[in-house]
PDB file of C-alpha atoms in Angstrom:
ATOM      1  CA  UNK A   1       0.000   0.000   0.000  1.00  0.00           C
ATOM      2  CA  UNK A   2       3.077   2.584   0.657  1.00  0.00           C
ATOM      3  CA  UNK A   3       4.293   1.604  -2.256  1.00  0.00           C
ATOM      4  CA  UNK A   4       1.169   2.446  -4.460  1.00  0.00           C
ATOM      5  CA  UNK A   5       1.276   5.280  -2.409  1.00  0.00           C
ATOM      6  CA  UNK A   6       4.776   6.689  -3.544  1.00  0.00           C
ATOM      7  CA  UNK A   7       3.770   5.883  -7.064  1.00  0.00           C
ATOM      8  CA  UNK A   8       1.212   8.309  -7.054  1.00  0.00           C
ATOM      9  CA  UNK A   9       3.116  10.782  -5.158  1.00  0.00           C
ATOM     10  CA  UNK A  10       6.116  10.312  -7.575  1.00  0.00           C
ATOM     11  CA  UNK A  11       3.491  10.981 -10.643  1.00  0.00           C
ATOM     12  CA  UNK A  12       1.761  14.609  -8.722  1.00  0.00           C
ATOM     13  CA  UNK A  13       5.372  15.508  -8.193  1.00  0.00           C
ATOM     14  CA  UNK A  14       5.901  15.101 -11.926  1.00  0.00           C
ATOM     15  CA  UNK A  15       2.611  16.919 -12.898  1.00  0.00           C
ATOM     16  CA  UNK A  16       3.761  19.575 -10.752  1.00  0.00           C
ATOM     17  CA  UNK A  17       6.558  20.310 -12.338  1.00  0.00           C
ATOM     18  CA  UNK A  18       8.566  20.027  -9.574  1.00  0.00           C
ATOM     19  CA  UNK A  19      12.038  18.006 -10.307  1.00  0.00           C
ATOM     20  CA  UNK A  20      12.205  15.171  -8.217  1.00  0.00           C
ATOM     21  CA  UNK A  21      15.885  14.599  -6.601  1.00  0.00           C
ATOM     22  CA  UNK A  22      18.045  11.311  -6.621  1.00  0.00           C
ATOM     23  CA  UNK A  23      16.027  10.145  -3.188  1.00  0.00           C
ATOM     24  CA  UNK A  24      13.141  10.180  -4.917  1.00  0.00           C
ATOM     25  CA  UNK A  25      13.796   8.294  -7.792  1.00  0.00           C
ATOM     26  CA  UNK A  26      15.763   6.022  -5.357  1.00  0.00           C
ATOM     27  CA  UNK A  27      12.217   5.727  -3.481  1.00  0.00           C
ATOM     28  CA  UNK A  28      10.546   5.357  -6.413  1.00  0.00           C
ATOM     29  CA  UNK A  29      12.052   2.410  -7.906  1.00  0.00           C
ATOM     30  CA  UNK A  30      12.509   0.586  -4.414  1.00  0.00           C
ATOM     31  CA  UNK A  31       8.610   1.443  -4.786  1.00  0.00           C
ATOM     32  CA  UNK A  32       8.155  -0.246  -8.062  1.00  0.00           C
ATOM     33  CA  UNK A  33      10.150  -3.754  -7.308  1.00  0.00           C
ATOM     34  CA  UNK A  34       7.529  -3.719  -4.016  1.00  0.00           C
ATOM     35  CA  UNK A  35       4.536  -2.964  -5.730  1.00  0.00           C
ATOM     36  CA  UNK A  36       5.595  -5.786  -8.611  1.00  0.00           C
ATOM     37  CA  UNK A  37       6.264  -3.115 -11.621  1.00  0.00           C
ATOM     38  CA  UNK A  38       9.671  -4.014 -12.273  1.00  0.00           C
ATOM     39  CA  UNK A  39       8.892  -3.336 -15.574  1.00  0.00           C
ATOM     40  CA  UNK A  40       8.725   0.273 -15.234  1.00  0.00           C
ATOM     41  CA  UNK A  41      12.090   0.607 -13.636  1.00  0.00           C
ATOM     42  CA  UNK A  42      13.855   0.883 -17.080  1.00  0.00           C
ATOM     43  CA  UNK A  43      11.520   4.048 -17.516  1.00  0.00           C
ATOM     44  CA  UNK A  44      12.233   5.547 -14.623  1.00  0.00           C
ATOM     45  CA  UNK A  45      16.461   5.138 -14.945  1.00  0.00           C
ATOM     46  CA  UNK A  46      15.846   6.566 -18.278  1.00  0.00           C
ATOM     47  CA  UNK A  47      14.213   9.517 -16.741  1.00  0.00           C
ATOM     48  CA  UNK A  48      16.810   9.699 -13.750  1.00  0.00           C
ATOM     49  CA  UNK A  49      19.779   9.947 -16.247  1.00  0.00           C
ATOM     50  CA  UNK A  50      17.364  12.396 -18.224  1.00  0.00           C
ATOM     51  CA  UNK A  51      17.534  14.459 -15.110  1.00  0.00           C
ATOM     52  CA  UNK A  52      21.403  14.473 -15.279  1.00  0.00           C
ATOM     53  CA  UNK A  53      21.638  11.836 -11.968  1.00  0.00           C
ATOM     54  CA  UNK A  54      23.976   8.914 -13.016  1.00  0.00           C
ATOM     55  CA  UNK A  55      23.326   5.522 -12.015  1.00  0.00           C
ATOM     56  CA  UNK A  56      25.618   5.135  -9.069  1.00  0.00           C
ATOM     57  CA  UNK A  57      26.632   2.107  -6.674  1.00  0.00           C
ATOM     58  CA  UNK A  58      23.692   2.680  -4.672  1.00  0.00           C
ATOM     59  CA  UNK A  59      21.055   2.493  -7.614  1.00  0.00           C
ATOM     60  CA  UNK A  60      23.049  -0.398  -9.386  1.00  0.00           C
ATOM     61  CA  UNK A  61      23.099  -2.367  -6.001  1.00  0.00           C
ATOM     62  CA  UNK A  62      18.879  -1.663  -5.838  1.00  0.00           C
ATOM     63  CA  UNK A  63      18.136  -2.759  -9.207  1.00  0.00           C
ATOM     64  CA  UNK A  64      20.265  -5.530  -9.178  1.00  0.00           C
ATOM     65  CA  UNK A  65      18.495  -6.529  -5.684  1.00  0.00           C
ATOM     66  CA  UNK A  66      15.343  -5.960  -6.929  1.00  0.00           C
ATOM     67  CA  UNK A  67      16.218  -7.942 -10.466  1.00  0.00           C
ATOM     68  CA  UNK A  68      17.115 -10.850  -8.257  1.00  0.00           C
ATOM     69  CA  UNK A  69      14.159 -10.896  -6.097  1.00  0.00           C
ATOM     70  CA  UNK A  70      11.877 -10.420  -9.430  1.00  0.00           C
ATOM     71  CA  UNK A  71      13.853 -13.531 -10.442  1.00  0.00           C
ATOM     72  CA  UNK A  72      15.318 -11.959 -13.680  1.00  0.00           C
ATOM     73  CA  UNK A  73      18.943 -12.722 -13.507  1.00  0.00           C
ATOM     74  CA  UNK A  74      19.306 -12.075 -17.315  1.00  0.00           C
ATOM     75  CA  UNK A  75      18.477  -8.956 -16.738  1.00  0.00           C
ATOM     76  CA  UNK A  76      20.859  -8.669 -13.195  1.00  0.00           C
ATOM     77  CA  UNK A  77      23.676 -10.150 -15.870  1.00  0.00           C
ATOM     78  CA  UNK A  78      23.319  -7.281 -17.802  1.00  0.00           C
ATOM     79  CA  UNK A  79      23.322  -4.946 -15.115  1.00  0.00           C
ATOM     80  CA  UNK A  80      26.523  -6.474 -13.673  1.00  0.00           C
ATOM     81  CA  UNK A  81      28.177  -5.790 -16.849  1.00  0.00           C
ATOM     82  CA  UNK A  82      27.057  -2.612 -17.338  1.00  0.00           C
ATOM     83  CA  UNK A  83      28.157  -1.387 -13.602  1.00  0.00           C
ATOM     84  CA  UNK A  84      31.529  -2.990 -14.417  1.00  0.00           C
ATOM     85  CA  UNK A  85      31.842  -1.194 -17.495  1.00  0.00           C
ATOM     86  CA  UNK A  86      30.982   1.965 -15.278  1.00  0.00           C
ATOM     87  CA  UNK A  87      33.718   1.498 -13.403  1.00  0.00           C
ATOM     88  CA  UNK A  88      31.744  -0.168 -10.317  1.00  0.00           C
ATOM     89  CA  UNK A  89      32.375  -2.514  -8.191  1.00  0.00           C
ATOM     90  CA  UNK A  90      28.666  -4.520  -7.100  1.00  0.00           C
ATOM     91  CA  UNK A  91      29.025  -4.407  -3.187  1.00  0.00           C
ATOM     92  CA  UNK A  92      28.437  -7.475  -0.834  1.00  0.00           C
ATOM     93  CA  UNK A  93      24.805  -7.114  -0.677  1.00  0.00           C
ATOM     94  CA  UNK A  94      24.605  -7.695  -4.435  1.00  0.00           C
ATOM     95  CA  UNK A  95      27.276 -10.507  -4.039  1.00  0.00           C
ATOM     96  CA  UNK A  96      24.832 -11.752  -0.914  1.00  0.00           C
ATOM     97  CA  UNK A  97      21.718 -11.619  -3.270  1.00  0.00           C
ATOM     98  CA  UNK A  98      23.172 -13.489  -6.298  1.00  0.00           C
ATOM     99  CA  UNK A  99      24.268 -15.981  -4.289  1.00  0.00           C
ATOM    100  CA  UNK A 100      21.366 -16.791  -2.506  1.00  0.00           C
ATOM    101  CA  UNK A 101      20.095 -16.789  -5.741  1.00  0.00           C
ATOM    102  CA  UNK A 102      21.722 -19.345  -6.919  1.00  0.00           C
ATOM    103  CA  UNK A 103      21.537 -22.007  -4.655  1.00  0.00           C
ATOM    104  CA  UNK A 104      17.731 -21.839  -4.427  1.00  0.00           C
ATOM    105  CA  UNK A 105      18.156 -22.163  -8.021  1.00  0.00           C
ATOM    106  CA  UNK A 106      20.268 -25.450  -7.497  1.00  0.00           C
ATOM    107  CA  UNK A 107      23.259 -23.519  -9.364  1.00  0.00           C
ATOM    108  CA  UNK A 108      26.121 -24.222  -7.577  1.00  0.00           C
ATOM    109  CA  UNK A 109      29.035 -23.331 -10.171  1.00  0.00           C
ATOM    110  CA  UNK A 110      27.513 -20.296 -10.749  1.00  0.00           C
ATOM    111  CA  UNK A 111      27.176 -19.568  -6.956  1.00  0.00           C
ATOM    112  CA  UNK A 112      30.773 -20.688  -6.629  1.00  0.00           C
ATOM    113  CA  UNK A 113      31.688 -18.277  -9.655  1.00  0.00           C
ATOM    114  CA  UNK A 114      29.832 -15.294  -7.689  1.00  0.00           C
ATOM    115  CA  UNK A 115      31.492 -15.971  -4.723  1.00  0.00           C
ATOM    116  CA  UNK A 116      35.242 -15.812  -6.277  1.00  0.00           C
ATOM    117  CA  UNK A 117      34.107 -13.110  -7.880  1.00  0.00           C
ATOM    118  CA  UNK A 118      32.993 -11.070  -4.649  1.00  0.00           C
ATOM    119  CA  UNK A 119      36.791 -12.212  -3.186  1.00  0.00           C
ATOM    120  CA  UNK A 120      38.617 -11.006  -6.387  1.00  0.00           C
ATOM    121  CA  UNK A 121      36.745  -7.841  -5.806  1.00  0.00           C
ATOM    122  CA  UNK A 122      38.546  -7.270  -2.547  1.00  0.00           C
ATOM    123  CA  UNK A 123      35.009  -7.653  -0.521  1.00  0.00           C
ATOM    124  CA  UNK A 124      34.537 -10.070   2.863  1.00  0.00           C
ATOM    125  CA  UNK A 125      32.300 -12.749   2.906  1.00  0.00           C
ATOM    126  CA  UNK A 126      29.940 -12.136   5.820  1.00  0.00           C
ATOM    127  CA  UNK A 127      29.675 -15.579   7.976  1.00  0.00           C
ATOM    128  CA  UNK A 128      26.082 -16.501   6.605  1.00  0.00           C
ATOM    129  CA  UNK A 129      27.657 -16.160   3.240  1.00  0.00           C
ATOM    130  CA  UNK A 130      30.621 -18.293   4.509  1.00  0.00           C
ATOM    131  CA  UNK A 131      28.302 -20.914   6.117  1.00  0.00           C
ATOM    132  CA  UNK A 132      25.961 -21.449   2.693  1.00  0.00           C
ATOM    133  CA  UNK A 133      28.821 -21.369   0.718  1.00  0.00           C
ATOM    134  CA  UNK A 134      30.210 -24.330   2.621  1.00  0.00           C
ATOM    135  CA  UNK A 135      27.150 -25.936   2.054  1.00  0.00           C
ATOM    136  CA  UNK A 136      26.719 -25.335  -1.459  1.00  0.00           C
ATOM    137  CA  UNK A 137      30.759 -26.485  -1.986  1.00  0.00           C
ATOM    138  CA  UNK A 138      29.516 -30.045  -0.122  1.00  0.00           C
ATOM    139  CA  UNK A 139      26.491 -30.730  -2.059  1.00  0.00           C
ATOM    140  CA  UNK A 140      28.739 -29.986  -4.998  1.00  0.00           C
ATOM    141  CA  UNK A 141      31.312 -32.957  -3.532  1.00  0.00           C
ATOM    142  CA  UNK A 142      34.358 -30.228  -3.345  1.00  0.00           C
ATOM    143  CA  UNK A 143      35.226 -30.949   1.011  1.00  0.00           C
ATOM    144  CA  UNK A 144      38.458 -29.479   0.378  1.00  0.00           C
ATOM    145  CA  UNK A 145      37.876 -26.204  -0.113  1.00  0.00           C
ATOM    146  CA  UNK A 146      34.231 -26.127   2.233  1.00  0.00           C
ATOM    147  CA  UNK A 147      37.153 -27.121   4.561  1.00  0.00           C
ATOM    148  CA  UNK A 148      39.363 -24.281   3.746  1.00  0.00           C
ATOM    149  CA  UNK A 149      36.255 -21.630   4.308  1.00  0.00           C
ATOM    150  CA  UNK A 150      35.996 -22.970   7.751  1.00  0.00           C
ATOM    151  CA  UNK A 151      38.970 -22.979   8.657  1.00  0.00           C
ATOM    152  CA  UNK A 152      39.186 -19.444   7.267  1.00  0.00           C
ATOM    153  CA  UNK A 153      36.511 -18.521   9.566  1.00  0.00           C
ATOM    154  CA  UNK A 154      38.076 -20.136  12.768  1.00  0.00           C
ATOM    155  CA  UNK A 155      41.109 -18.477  11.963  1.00  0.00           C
ATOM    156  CA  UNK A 156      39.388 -15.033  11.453  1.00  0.00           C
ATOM    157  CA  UNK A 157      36.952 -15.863  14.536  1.00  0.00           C
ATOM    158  CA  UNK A 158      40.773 -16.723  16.706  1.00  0.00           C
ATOM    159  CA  UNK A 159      42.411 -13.137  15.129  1.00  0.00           C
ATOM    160  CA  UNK A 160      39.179 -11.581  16.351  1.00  0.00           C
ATOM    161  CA  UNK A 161      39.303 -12.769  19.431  1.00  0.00           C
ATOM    162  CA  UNK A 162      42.864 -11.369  19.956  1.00  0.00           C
ATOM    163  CA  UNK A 163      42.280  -8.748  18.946  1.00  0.00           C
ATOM    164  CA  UNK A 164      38.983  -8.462  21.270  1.00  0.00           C
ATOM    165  CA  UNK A 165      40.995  -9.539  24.196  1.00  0.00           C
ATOM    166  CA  UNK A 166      43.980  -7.134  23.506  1.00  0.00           C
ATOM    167  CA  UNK A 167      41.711  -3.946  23.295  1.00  0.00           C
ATOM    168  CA  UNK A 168      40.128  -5.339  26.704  1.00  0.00           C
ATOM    169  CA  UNK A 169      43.705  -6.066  28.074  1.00  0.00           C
ATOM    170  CA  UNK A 170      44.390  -2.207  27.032  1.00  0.00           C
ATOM    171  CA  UNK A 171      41.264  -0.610  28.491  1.00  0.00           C
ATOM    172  CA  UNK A 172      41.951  -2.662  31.942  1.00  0.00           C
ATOM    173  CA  UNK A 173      45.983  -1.156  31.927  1.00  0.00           C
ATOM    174  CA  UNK A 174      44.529   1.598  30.923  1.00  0.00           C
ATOM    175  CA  UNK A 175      42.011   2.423  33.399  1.00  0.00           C
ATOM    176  CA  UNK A 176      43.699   0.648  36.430  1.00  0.00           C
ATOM    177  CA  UNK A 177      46.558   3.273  35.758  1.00  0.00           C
ATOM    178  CA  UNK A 178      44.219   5.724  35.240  1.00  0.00           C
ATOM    179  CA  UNK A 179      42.093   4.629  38.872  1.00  0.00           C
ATOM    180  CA  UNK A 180      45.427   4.135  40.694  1.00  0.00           C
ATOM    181  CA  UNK A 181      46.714   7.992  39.953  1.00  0.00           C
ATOM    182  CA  UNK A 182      42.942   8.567  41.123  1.00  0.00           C
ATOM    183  CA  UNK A 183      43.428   6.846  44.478  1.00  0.00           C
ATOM    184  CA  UNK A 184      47.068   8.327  44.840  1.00  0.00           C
ATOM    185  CA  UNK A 185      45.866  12.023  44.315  1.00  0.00           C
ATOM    186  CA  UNK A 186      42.778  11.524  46.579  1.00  0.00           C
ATOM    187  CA  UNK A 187      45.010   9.653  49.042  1.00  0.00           C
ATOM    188  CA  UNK A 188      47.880  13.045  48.980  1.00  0.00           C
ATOM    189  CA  UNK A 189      45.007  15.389  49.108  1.00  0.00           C
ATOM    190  CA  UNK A 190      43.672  13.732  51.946  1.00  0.00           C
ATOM    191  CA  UNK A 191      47.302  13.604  53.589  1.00  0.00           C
ATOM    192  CA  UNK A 192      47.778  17.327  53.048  1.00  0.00           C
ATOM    193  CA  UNK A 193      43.880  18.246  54.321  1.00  0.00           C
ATOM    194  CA  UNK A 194      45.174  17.025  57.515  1.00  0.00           C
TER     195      UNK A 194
END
């Protein structure tokens, strides 16, 4: 219902006269993969770039959400290409999306392509991704490397908790220094009051 809602909106604003900014197309076309009118998205990008917005990381990472969801991935192919040849870089999200994508699809190369691909790109799997990736490398009868993702994410899990422990180990030097010249000063003050 919101998202009939901003439809209409978007179209007064436009009959208005009144230029809509890059929010509101953002909005809009969040509005249109809700409300099942992907089909109108192509419209509205033309329209955006029309308006002298470019499509940007952001909007590339919402179509290409949207495309997935809608089930389209020729479509979120092209995209892909197209933000590449822009210069972008999808971010994990998209990477999370195509993924998922995949393996409720039952395509597990092309999953295991994605993923690489999200690595190459410099970006960190999160541990869900991790976890269904392992899963998707077993069904696909390559243990090895499922093997080498977890014990990736031990090892990153141990370096975290090092790291954890060593800020903690700071903040306690730090603040029983910090209490002791407390106690000292109060304890001199105290000494000189009497």
């Amino acid at each position: 219902k919101d998202s009939e809602s901003a439809l209409q909106g978007f179209e007064i604003l436009k009959k208005s006269g009144l230029l809509p900014n890059e929010s509101c197309y953002k909005y809009l076309i969040h509005a249109l993969f809700k409300c099942n009118r992907y089909w109108r998205v192509a419209t509205v990008c033309s329209e955006m770039k029309k308006a002298g917005f470019r499509l940007d990381r952001t909007i590339y990472s919402l179509l290409i959400s949207g495309f997935v969801e809608a089930g389209k991935i020729n479509i979120v192919r092209k995209l892909l290409r197209k933000m590449r040849a822009s210069n972008l870089t999808p971010d994990v999200y998209v990477y999370n999306a195509l993924i998922r994508t995949y393996d409720r699809k039952g395509k597990l190369e092309k999953a295991r392509r994605i993923y690489n691909a999200m690595k190459k790109d410099g970006l960190k799997p999160s541990p869900q991704i991790n976890g269904l990736m392992i899963d998707i490398l077993c069904q696909a009868g390559d243990h090895e490397l499922a093997s080498a993702i977890k014990d990736q994410m031990k090892s990153e899990v141990l370096m975290n908790g090092v790291a954890k422990k060593a800020r903690i180990d700071h903040y306690l030097h730090f603040h029983s220094v910090f209490v002791g010249n407390l106690v000292e000063h109060v304890d001199l003050q105290t000494v000189e009051a009497r």
